[in-house]
Amino acid sequence: MFATTLITSSWGASAMLSQSQLDAFAKDTQLTFAVENNFHGGAGSFIGSISLKNNSKIALPKGESDWQIYVHSVRKIKTLASAGLRIEHVNGDLHRFVPTPEFAGLAANGSLKIEFEAGAWIAAYTDFMPRAFIVSGQSLPVVFANTDTEDMLAFVAPIERDNQLKRHNEPLDYSPIANAAWRYEHNQHSVKVNREAALKRIIPKPQNVDFNRGVAELNGQWQIRFAGRLKSEVSVFQEDLSEFGLKLDAKADHIPTGESPTIYLKVESEQGRYESRSGSYKLEIDDDKIEIIGVDNAGVFYGIQSLLALLSKESNGGVTAPNVEIEDTPRYDWRGMHYDNARNYHGKDALFKLVEQMARYKLNKFHWHFSDDEGWRLEIPGLPELSEIGGYRCFDLEERQCLLTQLGTGPFKSGSGNGYLSREDFVELLKFAKARHIDIIPEIEGPGHARAAIIAMEARYHTLMEQGKEADARAFLLSDPEDKSEYLTVQNYTDNSFNVCMDSTYAFIEKVTYELQGMYREAGTRLENLHFGGDEVGAGSWTQSPACDALFKDANNGIAGPADLKPYFTQRIAKIFAKRGIAPGAWEDGLMYDRVNPFKRDEFPNQVFTANVWDNIWEWGVADRAYRLANDGYQVVLSHGTHLYFDHPYEAHPEERGYYWAARYTDTKKAFGYMPDDVYANADFTRNGEAIDNLEALVGRPLPKLEKPQNILGMQGQVWTETIRTEEQVMAMIFPRLLTVAERAWHKASWEGELPNEKLRAADWQEFSATLALKELDKLVASGVNVNLPVPGAVIEGGKLLANSAFSFLTIEVSQDAGKTWQTYTGPMTVSKPSDIRLRTALAGKKYSRITGLE
């Protein structure tokens, strides 16, 4: 159906605020969100509030008026009226408050509290969204000044009480809330970490490493000789060497080097046991010779990354690398990262930085989620509305200029999260990724999660219809004006499903795919895998669609009712992609008839059909889908929410950013401990924080074994960006957790198994985390990448302060005067006033963690 036209109404009231009155009111009125009580409706609802403290000289009049206040609330508000205001759900997260005859008014210097019941719970400041605003008549909307910020504490009341910190009490929420004492216990270990070994460690860890005595000292006298086919790899190598101050002459390998020390880059397909795995390599470093031999170009590139990881810039300006012999091969062919750019766009630089760092750590699949309900982030020739309207959110209730504002963007196109990547910039990104052996897998989300595309094509329709071009108007239409279907999605949308019964929907997919292929070809590469989403389609979609009813009446097409439409859509998409030589990809629930039965694999003509398996909420009973899909012939990419969703907070604390539906938190250590070869072995806790002792008993039925391990392609991390509005924020959510994906996707640790060896895992983690602290975090920051530093743990024992960090060798700083001055923590220290103690971790004075006290 067409998205509902959302027009503000003049309620017949005489009271209307002028632009200057709106400006003054919003500037000086404090709007504050608060969690009143999470222990209200079990896990199903909580009590929240919005308070207005009117510090302006403008009064809101009693009774009905023409003003409305709009807020972004990701928890759908159930209450219909409060404090004399009618509460309306507009769509998605947007709600508005409209004065009724019962409204008592808000005098200058007065206060108003609006309590409401909303879905689920809120236990983190970032669950609330910034940029609430007020409108009146035809005046421009005005953002409440105190909400126009990324400082959540400026407009969210403190979250301190038990019924705010915990998500619910029926059932009990067992997850411990992080504080200094909990972190101290959580970080405690008995492992003795070798600093030198940590400094020499390469992430991801190679299969076989043998360090020898001595070092190679690199300077401008060194040369590079390379097989001709490696010209692109050498170009990137030289760029990377320049960061160490090295400018080395590079020539093809038929040119003699004389007596100069040389780096040799070669491709030899025969390398013993690693010969069949793309990306395998050997690296040998001697005093005056470095040799990298790859089974293919990718292998040489990864050998180069290992060399770069070992380079050290000395205090005298020299560059050294330890003498070593390495023989290495990747564990999986699919080593990836998924980046949701649709919910919020963070700029071109963020994309290039992410791809660059993926390459440094030998990741090779970049899943770019560029379209969803809240945005379309890529220019498509011939369909300018997709980016010009779908790339922006603002206050346009008719949605002819932009999408309905969502996720804290506020009422203006200048708000956070807006923008898109031009075609030219995407071609540049493709070239950049190709040079670093990274495949970009774009995602055209559908049939659900498609509101941005739907609204853009409706705007196109209206424009062309006004020009009398009906055929053109309908050519790429994704919605049926006669569709009366009603549904509400998990993200509270009522109109975000493609109409899968209209041929114009598939013409749209063909058009976008055609343009994408053109971009890949211009970049000198191929579009080999195209994701179409498939997940979280609103229940009730297409149930009252005339176009679908017509399909149901055709006795020869195998479609009898709405339940047949998702597989029908998937079949049509699969055939479109097959004709173009493209492997389709989908999220797991887009490939399931029900909880346990995948769509028939032989209905799809594609040799490869990838499935991202994410839903391993163990007690929900569908965490065996990875094996069900693999056994049925799909190629599975492990993408599990409990360990690999990096939009989840690093710890259970209200000041941490992110959603926490799959796990209460996912710290770097937890992500490091993921075991991709045994999905069930990762079952540690339920969503409530209860330990899982018997997974089969929890699920209540037999769990299938993996019969076709060859169909597990690999794994990838995910970041979804509903609460992530800036480049700094998204980088801190991804890094350093992305390095754990690199580690596990490349290297199978000796401690992995159905019953992991916890002693070996602890030792491996401590060395890995020490490597982060001693060198990798510094490298990331030097490359302009924001990183998250773990908040330290601390206790007072025997009158002395004891502190530790989740990362060995990470600097801890202490303040004894509530944060005014700081000193480096070197060991147990006497403190006079524990209430004034503050702690943080630090990275060479350039980056600090969140500050904690001892309470």
PDB file of C-alpha atoms in Angstrom, residues 117-360:
ATOM      1  CA  GLU A 117       3.694   3.196  29.061  1.00  0.00           C
ATOM      2  CA  ALA A 118       5.889   1.951  26.214  1.00  0.00           C
ATOM      3  CA  GLY A 119       7.044  -1.388  24.869  1.00  0.00           C
ATOM      4  CA  ALA A 120       9.923  -3.450  26.298  1.00  0.00           C
ATOM      5  CA  TRP A 121      12.319  -1.601  28.615  1.00  0.00           C
ATOM      6  CA  ILE A 122      15.029   1.050  28.642  1.00  0.00           C
ATOM      7  CA  ALA A 123      18.210   0.544  30.655  1.00  0.00           C
ATOM      8  CA  ALA A 124      20.641   2.723  28.687  1.00  0.00           C
ATOM      9  CA  TYR A 125      20.772   6.424  27.904  1.00  0.00           C
ATOM     10  CA  THR A 126      21.238   5.812  24.184  1.00  0.00           C
ATOM     11  CA  ASP A 127      17.851   4.110  23.949  1.00  0.00           C
ATOM     12  CA  PHE A 128      16.513   7.658  23.975  1.00  0.00           C
ATOM     13  CA  MET A 129      17.031   9.766  20.876  1.00  0.00           C
ATOM     14  CA  PRO A 130      18.069  13.411  20.554  1.00  0.00           C
ATOM     15  CA  ARG A 131      16.443  16.310  18.690  1.00  0.00           C
ATOM     16  CA  ALA A 132      12.886  16.463  19.935  1.00  0.00           C
ATOM     17  CA  PHE A 133      11.132  19.406  18.311  1.00  0.00           C
ATOM     18  CA  ILE A 134       8.016  21.551  18.362  1.00  0.00           C
ATOM     19  CA  VAL A 135       5.923  22.815  15.429  1.00  0.00           C
ATOM     20  CA  SER A 136       2.930  25.128  15.128  1.00  0.00           C
ATOM     21  CA  GLY A 137       0.870  25.854  12.042  1.00  0.00           C
ATOM     22  CA  GLN A 138       3.065  26.662   9.049  1.00  0.00           C
ATOM     23  CA  SER A 139       6.032  27.776  11.152  1.00  0.00           C
ATOM     24  CA  LEU A 140       9.353  26.028  10.842  1.00  0.00           C
ATOM     25  CA  PRO A 141       9.942  23.298  13.415  1.00  0.00           C
ATOM     26  CA  VAL A 142      12.328  24.109  16.240  1.00  0.00           C
ATOM     27  CA  VAL A 143      14.522  21.597  18.071  1.00  0.00           C
ATOM     28  CA  PHE A 144      14.568  21.777  21.873  1.00  0.00           C
ATOM     29  CA  ALA A 145      18.055  23.168  22.379  1.00  0.00           C
ATOM     30  CA  ASN A 146      19.046  20.872  25.227  1.00  0.00           C
ATOM     31  CA  THR A 147      18.259  17.819  23.049  1.00  0.00           C
ATOM     32  CA  ASP A 148      20.329  19.001  20.064  1.00  0.00           C
ATOM     33  CA  THR A 149      23.439  17.167  21.214  1.00  0.00           C
ATOM     34  CA  GLU A 150      25.169  13.807  21.406  1.00  0.00           C
ATOM     35  CA  ASP A 151      25.588  14.276  25.168  1.00  0.00           C
ATOM     36  CA  MET A 152      22.760  12.027  26.300  1.00  0.00           C
ATOM     37  CA  LEU A 153      22.973  13.243  29.895  1.00  0.00           C
ATOM     38  CA  ALA A 154      21.850  16.679  28.688  1.00  0.00           C
ATOM     39  CA  PHE A 155      18.321  15.403  28.060  1.00  0.00           C
ATOM     40  CA  VAL A 156      17.981  12.034  29.836  1.00  0.00           C
ATOM     41  CA  ALA A 157      17.403  11.832  33.580  1.00  0.00           C
ATOM     42  CA  PRO A 158      19.844   9.706  35.611  1.00  0.00           C
ATOM     43  CA  ILE A 159      19.467   5.935  35.362  1.00  0.00           C
ATOM     44  CA  GLU A 160      20.454   4.807  38.851  1.00  0.00           C
ATOM     45  CA  ARG A 161      17.742   2.829  40.627  1.00  0.00           C
ATOM     46  CA  ASP A 162      17.419  -0.924  40.392  1.00  0.00           C
ATOM     47  CA  ASN A 163      14.152  -0.625  38.450  1.00  0.00           C
ATOM     48  CA  GLN A 164      15.981   1.545  35.896  1.00  0.00           C
ATOM     49  CA  LEU A 165      19.262  -0.361  35.638  1.00  0.00           C
ATOM     50  CA  LYS A 166      17.575  -3.753  35.307  1.00  0.00           C
ATOM     51  CA  ARG A 167      15.391  -4.537  32.313  1.00  0.00           C
ATOM     52  CA  HIS A 168      12.635  -6.354  34.209  1.00  0.00           C
ATOM     53  CA  ASN A 169      11.978  -8.291  37.382  1.00  0.00           C
ATOM     54  CA  GLU A 170       9.441 -10.830  36.063  1.00  0.00           C
ATOM     55  CA  PRO A 171      11.341 -12.740  34.788  1.00  0.00           C
ATOM     56  CA  LEU A 172      14.373 -11.759  36.825  1.00  0.00           C
ATOM     57  CA  ASP A 173      17.176  -9.960  35.054  1.00  0.00           C
ATOM     58  CA  TYR A 174      20.304 -11.788  36.204  1.00  0.00           C
ATOM     59  CA  SER A 175      22.791  -9.702  34.219  1.00  0.00           C
ATOM     60  CA  PRO A 176      25.197  -7.932  36.582  1.00  0.00           C
ATOM     61  CA  ILE A 177      25.453  -4.169  36.131  1.00  0.00           C
ATOM     62  CA  ALA A 178      29.069  -3.194  35.589  1.00  0.00           C
ATOM     63  CA  ASN A 179      30.820  -1.197  38.279  1.00  0.00           C
ATOM     64  CA  ALA A 180      34.437  -0.899  39.393  1.00  0.00           C
ATOM     65  CA  ALA A 181      34.297  -3.931  41.686  1.00  0.00           C
ATOM     66  CA  TRP A 182      32.555  -6.152  39.130  1.00  0.00           C
ATOM     67  CA  ARG A 183      35.102  -5.186  36.476  1.00  0.00           C
ATOM     68  CA  TYR A 184      37.977  -5.878  38.860  1.00  0.00           C
ATOM     69  CA  GLU A 185      36.711  -9.414  39.482  1.00  0.00           C
ATOM     70  CA  HIS A 186      35.849  -9.890  35.777  1.00  0.00           C
ATOM     71  CA  ASN A 187      39.389  -8.853  34.735  1.00  0.00           C
ATOM     72  CA  GLN A 188      41.241 -10.957  37.296  1.00  0.00           C
ATOM     73  CA  HIS A 189      43.474 -13.702  35.922  1.00  0.00           C
ATOM     74  CA  SER A 190      46.515 -15.738  36.880  1.00  0.00           C
ATOM     75  CA  VAL A 191      48.131 -15.744  33.431  1.00  0.00           C
ATOM     76  CA  LYS A 192      51.664 -14.400  33.175  1.00  0.00           C
ATOM     77  CA  VAL A 193      51.729 -12.448  29.917  1.00  0.00           C
ATOM     78  CA  ASN A 194      55.025 -12.191  28.055  1.00  0.00           C
ATOM     79  CA  ARG A 195      55.368  -8.592  26.848  1.00  0.00           C
ATOM     80  CA  GLU A 196      57.825  -9.499  24.098  1.00  0.00           C
ATOM     81  CA  ALA A 197      55.570 -12.270  22.781  1.00  0.00           C
ATOM     82  CA  ALA A 198      52.612  -9.878  22.736  1.00  0.00           C
ATOM     83  CA  LEU A 199      54.620  -7.300  20.801  1.00  0.00           C
ATOM     84  CA  LYS A 200      55.605  -9.920  18.225  1.00  0.00           C
ATOM     85  CA  ARG A 201      52.108 -11.353  17.910  1.00  0.00           C
ATOM     86  CA  ILE A 202      50.371 -10.849  14.583  1.00  0.00           C
ATOM     87  CA  ILE A 203      46.606 -10.406  14.474  1.00  0.00           C
ATOM     88  CA  PRO A 204      45.178 -12.632  13.111  1.00  0.00           C
ATOM     89  CA  LYS A 205      47.528 -15.257  14.488  1.00  0.00           C
ATOM     90  CA  PRO A 206      49.397 -17.226  11.788  1.00  0.00           C
ATOM     91  CA  GLN A 207      49.233 -21.006  11.673  1.00  0.00           C
ATOM     92  CA  ASN A 208      52.970 -21.570  12.123  1.00  0.00           C
ATOM     93  CA  VAL A 209      55.500 -19.040  13.373  1.00  0.00           C
ATOM     94  CA  ASP A 210      59.169 -19.653  14.117  1.00  0.00           C
ATOM     95  CA  PHE A 211      61.132 -16.631  15.329  1.00  0.00           C
ATOM     96  CA  ASN A 212      64.891 -16.642  14.792  1.00  0.00           C
ATOM     97  CA  ARG A 213      67.688 -14.620  16.334  1.00  0.00           C
ATOM     98  CA  GLY A 214      68.389 -11.164  14.979  1.00  0.00           C
ATOM     99  CA  VAL A 215      66.430  -8.489  13.188  1.00  0.00           C
ATOM    100  CA  ALA A 216      66.202  -6.987   9.740  1.00  0.00           C
ATOM    101  CA  GLU A 217      66.945  -3.264   9.752  1.00  0.00           C
ATOM    102  CA  LEU A 218      65.042  -1.585   6.954  1.00  0.00           C
ATOM    103  CA  ASN A 219      66.068   1.697   5.406  1.00  0.00           C
ATOM    104  CA  GLY A 220      66.010   3.477   2.069  1.00  0.00           C
ATOM    105  CA  GLN A 221      68.677   1.137   0.672  1.00  0.00           C
ATOM    106  CA  TRP A 222      66.253  -1.767   0.572  1.00  0.00           C
ATOM    107  CA  GLN A 223      64.546  -2.590  -2.709  1.00  0.00           C
ATOM    108  CA  ILE A 224      61.433  -4.484  -3.759  1.00  0.00           C
ATOM    109  CA  ARG A 225      61.325  -7.061  -6.533  1.00  0.00           C
ATOM    110  CA  PHE A 226      57.983  -8.464  -7.531  1.00  0.00           C
ATOM    111  CA  ALA A 227      56.262 -10.768  -9.980  1.00  0.00           C
ATOM    112  CA  GLY A 228      54.623  -8.638 -12.650  1.00  0.00           C
ATOM    113  CA  ARG A 229      51.113  -9.710 -11.689  1.00  0.00           C
ATOM    114  CA  LEU A 230      51.606  -8.110  -8.257  1.00  0.00           C
ATOM    115  CA  LYS A 231      51.766  -4.507  -9.452  1.00  0.00           C
ATOM    116  CA  SER A 232      48.597  -3.519  -7.572  1.00  0.00           C
ATOM    117  CA  GLU A 233      49.715  -5.179  -4.338  1.00  0.00           C
ATOM    118  CA  VAL A 234      53.081  -3.432  -4.544  1.00  0.00           C
ATOM    119  CA  SER A 235      51.416  -0.053  -4.997  1.00  0.00           C
ATOM    120  CA  VAL A 236      49.435  -0.511  -1.769  1.00  0.00           C
ATOM    121  CA  PHE A 237      52.560  -1.894  -0.046  1.00  0.00           C
ATOM    122  CA  GLN A 238      54.536   1.223  -0.906  1.00  0.00           C
ATOM    123  CA  GLU A 239      51.772   3.425   0.470  1.00  0.00           C
ATOM    124  CA  ASP A 240      51.841   1.483   3.729  1.00  0.00           C
ATOM    125  CA  LEU A 241      55.639   1.569   3.975  1.00  0.00           C
ATOM    126  CA  SER A 242      55.570   5.344   3.645  1.00  0.00           C
ATOM    127  CA  GLU A 243      53.810   5.462   7.030  1.00  0.00           C
ATOM    128  CA  PHE A 244      57.069   4.114   8.483  1.00  0.00           C
ATOM    129  CA  GLY A 245      59.090   6.715   6.589  1.00  0.00           C
ATOM    130  CA  LEU A 246      60.284   4.136   4.063  1.00  0.00           C
ATOM    131  CA  LYS A 247      60.338   4.909   0.354  1.00  0.00           C
ATOM    132  CA  LEU A 248      61.592   1.768  -1.373  1.00  0.00           C
ATOM    133  CA  ASP A 249      62.336   1.393  -5.054  1.00  0.00           C
ATOM    134  CA  ALA A 250      60.161  -1.359  -6.560  1.00  0.00           C
ATOM    135  CA  LYS A 251      60.826  -3.091  -9.878  1.00  0.00           C
ATOM    136  CA  ALA A 252      59.708  -6.235 -11.648  1.00  0.00           C
ATOM    137  CA  ASP A 253      61.617  -9.376 -10.688  1.00  0.00           C
ATOM    138  CA  HIS A 254      63.615  -9.641 -13.933  1.00  0.00           C
ATOM    139  CA  ILE A 255      65.688  -6.599 -12.939  1.00  0.00           C
ATOM    140  CA  PRO A 256      68.787  -7.431 -10.807  1.00  0.00           C
ATOM    141  CA  THR A 257      69.119  -5.902  -7.353  1.00  0.00           C
ATOM    142  CA  GLY A 258      72.890  -5.932  -7.039  1.00  0.00           C
ATOM    143  CA  GLU A 259      74.072  -6.082  -3.447  1.00  0.00           C
ATOM    144  CA  SER A 260      71.081  -4.218  -2.014  1.00  0.00           C
ATOM    145  CA  PRO A 261      68.931  -5.849   0.663  1.00  0.00           C
ATOM    146  CA  THR A 262      65.682  -6.849  -0.996  1.00  0.00           C
ATOM    147  CA  ILE A 263      62.068  -7.735  -0.355  1.00  0.00           C
ATOM    148  CA  TYR A 264      60.996 -10.421  -2.839  1.00  0.00           C
ATOM    149  CA  LEU A 265      57.320 -10.887  -3.649  1.00  0.00           C
ATOM    150  CA  LYS A 266      56.436 -14.090  -5.504  1.00  0.00           C
ATOM    151  CA  VAL A 267      53.467 -16.240  -6.485  1.00  0.00           C
ATOM    152  CA  GLU A 268      53.914 -20.004  -6.429  1.00  0.00           C
ATOM    153  CA  SER A 269      50.817 -22.184  -6.468  1.00  0.00           C
ATOM    154  CA  GLU A 270      52.593 -25.198  -4.988  1.00  0.00           C
ATOM    155  CA  GLN A 271      53.102 -24.719  -1.258  1.00  0.00           C
ATOM    156  CA  GLY A 272      52.604 -28.113   0.253  1.00  0.00           C
ATOM    157  CA  ARG A 273      49.629 -28.495   2.528  1.00  0.00           C
ATOM    158  CA  TYR A 274      48.382 -24.938   1.943  1.00  0.00           C
ATOM    159  CA  GLU A 275      48.386 -25.002  -1.836  1.00  0.00           C
ATOM    160  CA  SER A 276      44.600 -25.236  -2.256  1.00  0.00           C
ATOM    161  CA  ARG A 277      43.533 -22.387   0.029  1.00  0.00           C
ATOM    162  CA  SER A 278      43.408 -18.922  -1.495  1.00  0.00           C
ATOM    163  CA  GLY A 279      45.303 -16.449   0.646  1.00  0.00           C
ATOM    164  CA  SER A 280      47.955 -18.873   1.882  1.00  0.00           C
ATOM    165  CA  TYR A 281      51.506 -17.547   2.050  1.00  0.00           C
ATOM    166  CA  LYS A 282      55.005 -17.999   3.413  1.00  0.00           C
ATOM    167  CA  LEU A 283      56.986 -15.136   4.926  1.00  0.00           C
ATOM    168  CA  GLU A 284      60.682 -15.328   5.720  1.00  0.00           C
ATOM    169  CA  ILE A 285      62.597 -12.398   7.228  1.00  0.00           C
ATOM    170  CA  ASP A 286      66.397 -12.442   7.371  1.00  0.00           C
ATOM    171  CA  ASP A 287      68.935  -9.703   8.043  1.00  0.00           C
ATOM    172  CA  ASP A 288      69.161  -8.539   4.451  1.00  0.00           C
ATOM    173  CA  LYS A 289      66.420 -10.446   2.674  1.00  0.00           C
ATOM    174  CA  ILE A 290      62.661 -10.710   3.065  1.00  0.00           C
ATOM    175  CA  GLU A 291      60.704 -13.165   0.960  1.00  0.00           C
ATOM    176  CA  ILE A 292      56.946 -13.441   0.665  1.00  0.00           C
ATOM    177  CA  ILE A 293      55.525 -16.272  -1.440  1.00  0.00           C
ATOM    178  CA  GLY A 294      51.786 -16.526  -1.914  1.00  0.00           C
ATOM    179  CA  VAL A 295      49.703 -19.207  -3.585  1.00  0.00           C
ATOM    180  CA  ASP A 296      47.967 -16.303  -5.335  1.00  0.00           C
ATOM    181  CA  ASN A 297      47.934 -12.516  -5.266  1.00  0.00           C
ATOM    182  CA  ALA A 298      45.798 -12.527  -2.135  1.00  0.00           C
ATOM    183  CA  GLY A 299      48.373 -14.695  -0.391  1.00  0.00           C
ATOM    184  CA  VAL A 300      51.138 -12.219  -1.179  1.00  0.00           C
ATOM    185  CA  PHE A 301      48.945  -9.358   0.040  1.00  0.00           C
ATOM    186  CA  TYR A 302      48.325 -11.149   3.342  1.00  0.00           C
ATOM    187  CA  GLY A 303      52.012 -11.930   3.685  1.00  0.00           C
ATOM    188  CA  ILE A 304      52.672  -8.220   3.278  1.00  0.00           C
ATOM    189  CA  GLN A 305      50.181  -7.466   6.045  1.00  0.00           C
ATOM    190  CA  SER A 306      52.017  -9.843   8.365  1.00  0.00           C
ATOM    191  CA  LEU A 307      55.307  -8.128   7.536  1.00  0.00           C
ATOM    192  CA  LEU A 308      53.788  -4.717   8.236  1.00  0.00           C
ATOM    193  CA  ALA A 309      52.417  -6.026  11.541  1.00  0.00           C
ATOM    194  CA  LEU A 310      55.971  -6.937  12.592  1.00  0.00           C
ATOM    195  CA  LEU A 311      57.583  -3.650  11.602  1.00  0.00           C
ATOM    196  CA  SER A 312      58.589  -1.424  14.472  1.00  0.00           C
ATOM    197  CA  LYS A 313      59.710   2.192  14.267  1.00  0.00           C
ATOM    198  CA  GLU A 314      62.601   2.672  16.667  1.00  0.00           C
ATOM    199  CA  SER A 315      63.309   5.786  18.703  1.00  0.00           C
ATOM    200  CA  ASN A 316      66.285   6.601  16.434  1.00  0.00           C
ATOM    201  CA  GLY A 317      63.994   6.627  13.394  1.00  0.00           C
ATOM    202  CA  GLY A 318      65.023   3.209  12.125  1.00  0.00           C
ATOM    203  CA  VAL A 319      62.579   0.461  11.185  1.00  0.00           C
ATOM    204  CA  THR A 320      63.135  -3.136  12.268  1.00  0.00           C
ATOM    205  CA  ALA A 321      61.440  -6.513  11.924  1.00  0.00           C
ATOM    206  CA  PRO A 322      62.332  -9.680  13.823  1.00  0.00           C
ATOM    207  CA  ASN A 323      63.782 -12.522  11.801  1.00  0.00           C
ATOM    208  CA  VAL A 324      61.073 -15.110  11.406  1.00  0.00           C
ATOM    209  CA  GLU A 325      59.668 -17.920   9.282  1.00  0.00           C
ATOM    210  CA  ILE A 326      55.897 -17.998   8.886  1.00  0.00           C
ATOM    211  CA  GLU A 327      53.699 -20.489   7.068  1.00  0.00           C
ATOM    212  CA  ASP A 328      50.089 -19.420   7.084  1.00  0.00           C
ATOM    213  CA  THR A 329      46.652 -20.079   5.629  1.00  0.00           C
ATOM    214  CA  PRO A 330      43.170 -18.749   6.364  1.00  0.00           C
ATOM    215  CA  ARG A 331      40.664 -20.837   8.266  1.00  0.00           C
ATOM    216  CA  TYR A 332      37.688 -19.582   6.215  1.00  0.00           C
ATOM    217  CA  ASP A 333      37.226 -18.075   2.797  1.00  0.00           C
ATOM    218  CA  TRP A 334      34.574 -15.685   4.159  1.00  0.00           C
ATOM    219  CA  ARG A 335      35.998 -13.309   6.742  1.00  0.00           C
ATOM    220  CA  GLY A 336      33.692 -10.362   6.882  1.00  0.00           C
ATOM    221  CA  MET A 337      32.158  -7.279   8.401  1.00  0.00           C
ATOM    222  CA  HIS A 338      28.601  -6.043   7.940  1.00  0.00           C
ATOM    223  CA  TYR A 339      28.024  -2.294   8.188  1.00  0.00           C
ATOM    224  CA  ASP A 340      24.520  -0.839   8.397  1.00  0.00           C
ATOM    225  CA  ASN A 341      24.836   2.528   6.673  1.00  0.00           C
ATOM    226  CA  ALA A 342      21.098   2.878   6.074  1.00  0.00           C
ATOM    227  CA  ARG A 343      19.927   3.721   9.585  1.00  0.00           C
ATOM    228  CA  ASN A 344      22.595   6.424   9.833  1.00  0.00           C
ATOM    229  CA  TYR A 345      25.084   7.625   7.238  1.00  0.00           C
ATOM    230  CA  HIS A 346      28.465   8.494   8.708  1.00  0.00           C
ATOM    231  CA  GLY A 347      30.206   9.920   5.653  1.00  0.00           C
ATOM    232  CA  LYS A 348      32.516   8.700   2.923  1.00  0.00           C
ATOM    233  CA  ASP A 349      35.623   8.657   5.116  1.00  0.00           C
ATOM    234  CA  ALA A 350      34.105   6.135   7.505  1.00  0.00           C
ATOM    235  CA  LEU A 351      33.632   3.656   4.651  1.00  0.00           C
ATOM    236  CA  PHE A 352      37.207   3.992   3.439  1.00  0.00           C
ATOM    237  CA  LYS A 353      38.638   3.742   6.964  1.00  0.00           C
ATOM    238  CA  LEU A 354      36.687   0.575   7.656  1.00  0.00           C
ATOM    239  CA  VAL A 355      37.764  -1.089   4.401  1.00  0.00           C
ATOM    240  CA  GLU A 356      41.381  -0.095   4.995  1.00  0.00           C
ATOM    241  CA  GLN A 357      41.459  -1.614   8.470  1.00  0.00           C
ATOM    242  CA  MET A 358      39.655  -4.757   7.339  1.00  0.00           C
ATOM    243  CA  ALA A 359      42.472  -5.308   4.871  1.00  0.00           C
ATOM    244  CA  ARG A 360      45.122  -4.777   7.546  1.00  0.00           C
TER     245      ARG A 360
END
